[in-house]
Amino acid sequence: MEGGGRPSAAQAVLLAASTAITALLYSVYRQKARVVRGLEGARKVRLDGDLRAVLLEAPGRCVPYAVIEGVVQSVKETLSSQFVENCKGVVQRLTLQEHKMVWNRTTHLWNDYEKIIHQRTNTTPFDLVPAEDGAGVSVRVMKPLDATELSLETVYEKFHPSVQSFTDVIGHYISGERPKGIQETEQMLKVGTALTGVGELVLDNATIKLQPPKQGMPYYLSALDFESLLQKQESSVRFWKILTVVFGFATCTILFFLLRKQYRHHREKQHLRQMQEEFRQAQERLMNTEGGETLKNACVVCLSSTKSCVFLECGHVCSCHKCYHALPEPKKCPICRQGIARVVPLYNS
């Protein structure tokens, strides 16, 4: 603590940083908890012949947040994998990712570094249809790339290592970057994949559409079933809740430490003022009772009794007999701090 009981700059920064982190974690936790509450309140609808009738009865022919499960089916044409034969899908993502080692001048270690140098995503319109054939109902999936969780399966992955000459190796050590290679990946949402969609379900003329919700809730197109998806989000909520509690406890601990320091400083100031007041009252009492002459002969420790001891070998006369016995061992003269070898009583005539 600095003078006046104020916290130091480092302590103030630590408290502010801990408070800000706790507030940020609590905000994320509330957002995650809101998502879970939204999923728990989402209306589960079956992909069957009654779906159209359900939407006709709904206000505005719309279910604002619905859960529907079905199988992916392309509307017209499908996307073919560039690397795997007979692999058809409706969403295709091609990624080129650079891998290299970067020298950290602080830790003096080589760290892995990854960077996406190119990514392209292709889509084609697709529907969700019942797993059983012959139901005659489908749901058109709109804006699949806007989904918070879009389950894509990795169908191809290959790493192309960098070929380096001796001169390249020397140059890489000088520059602090060592290329490892390029990773090529292809991900697809394949036809026939079981998918759980969570979003706004609306009847638009003759077409049933699943699209991103308007209430700010997340849009899901997940390969997990709904119960697994809900459990995953609940686990995320518990994780952020634990982080919030831990940092909140740390913030409270820091605040308690600073308040305790300030309280102790306040108590010390009060005690000092009390001692100064007692000293002033003792001086006034001596001045009033004996006209000021007694103050010259007053004990320097208690200021209330008369000096009655001669300390040897220093020869100082500064204490009464009671205060002499109260001095801590080894006893030293209150004036010169020299050790007291013996005491001679002082008698005033």
Short mmCIF file of C-alpha atoms in Angstrom, two decimals, residues 1-2 5-17 254 257-258 261:
data_model
loop_
_atom_site.label_atom_id
_atom_site.label_comp_id
_atom_site.label_asym_id
_atom_site.label_seq_id
_atom_site.Cartn_x
_atom_site.Cartn_y
_atom_site.Cartn_z
CA MET A 1 0.00 0.00 0.00
CA GLU A 2 1.18 3.52 -0.75
CA GLY A 5 -3.56 3.74 2.63
CA ARG A 6 -4.10 3.92 -1.13
CA PRO A 7 -3.29 0.78 -3.19
CA SER A 8 -0.17 0.83 -5.31
CA ALA A 9 -0.35 1.15 -9.09
CA ALA A 10 0.44 -2.55 -9.55
CA GLN A 11 -2.30 -3.56 -7.11
CA ALA A 12 -4.82 -1.27 -8.79
CA VAL A 13 -3.93 -2.67 -12.25
CA LEU A 14 -4.20 -6.24 -10.94
CA LEU A 15 -7.64 -5.57 -9.43
CA ALA A 16 -8.86 -3.82 -12.59
CA ALA A 17 -7.59 -6.62 -14.86
CA ILE A 254 -7.62 -9.29 -4.19
CA PHE A 257 -6.63 -8.06 0.65
CA LEU A 258 -6.68 -4.38 -0.34
CA LYS A 261 -4.67 -3.42 4.26
#
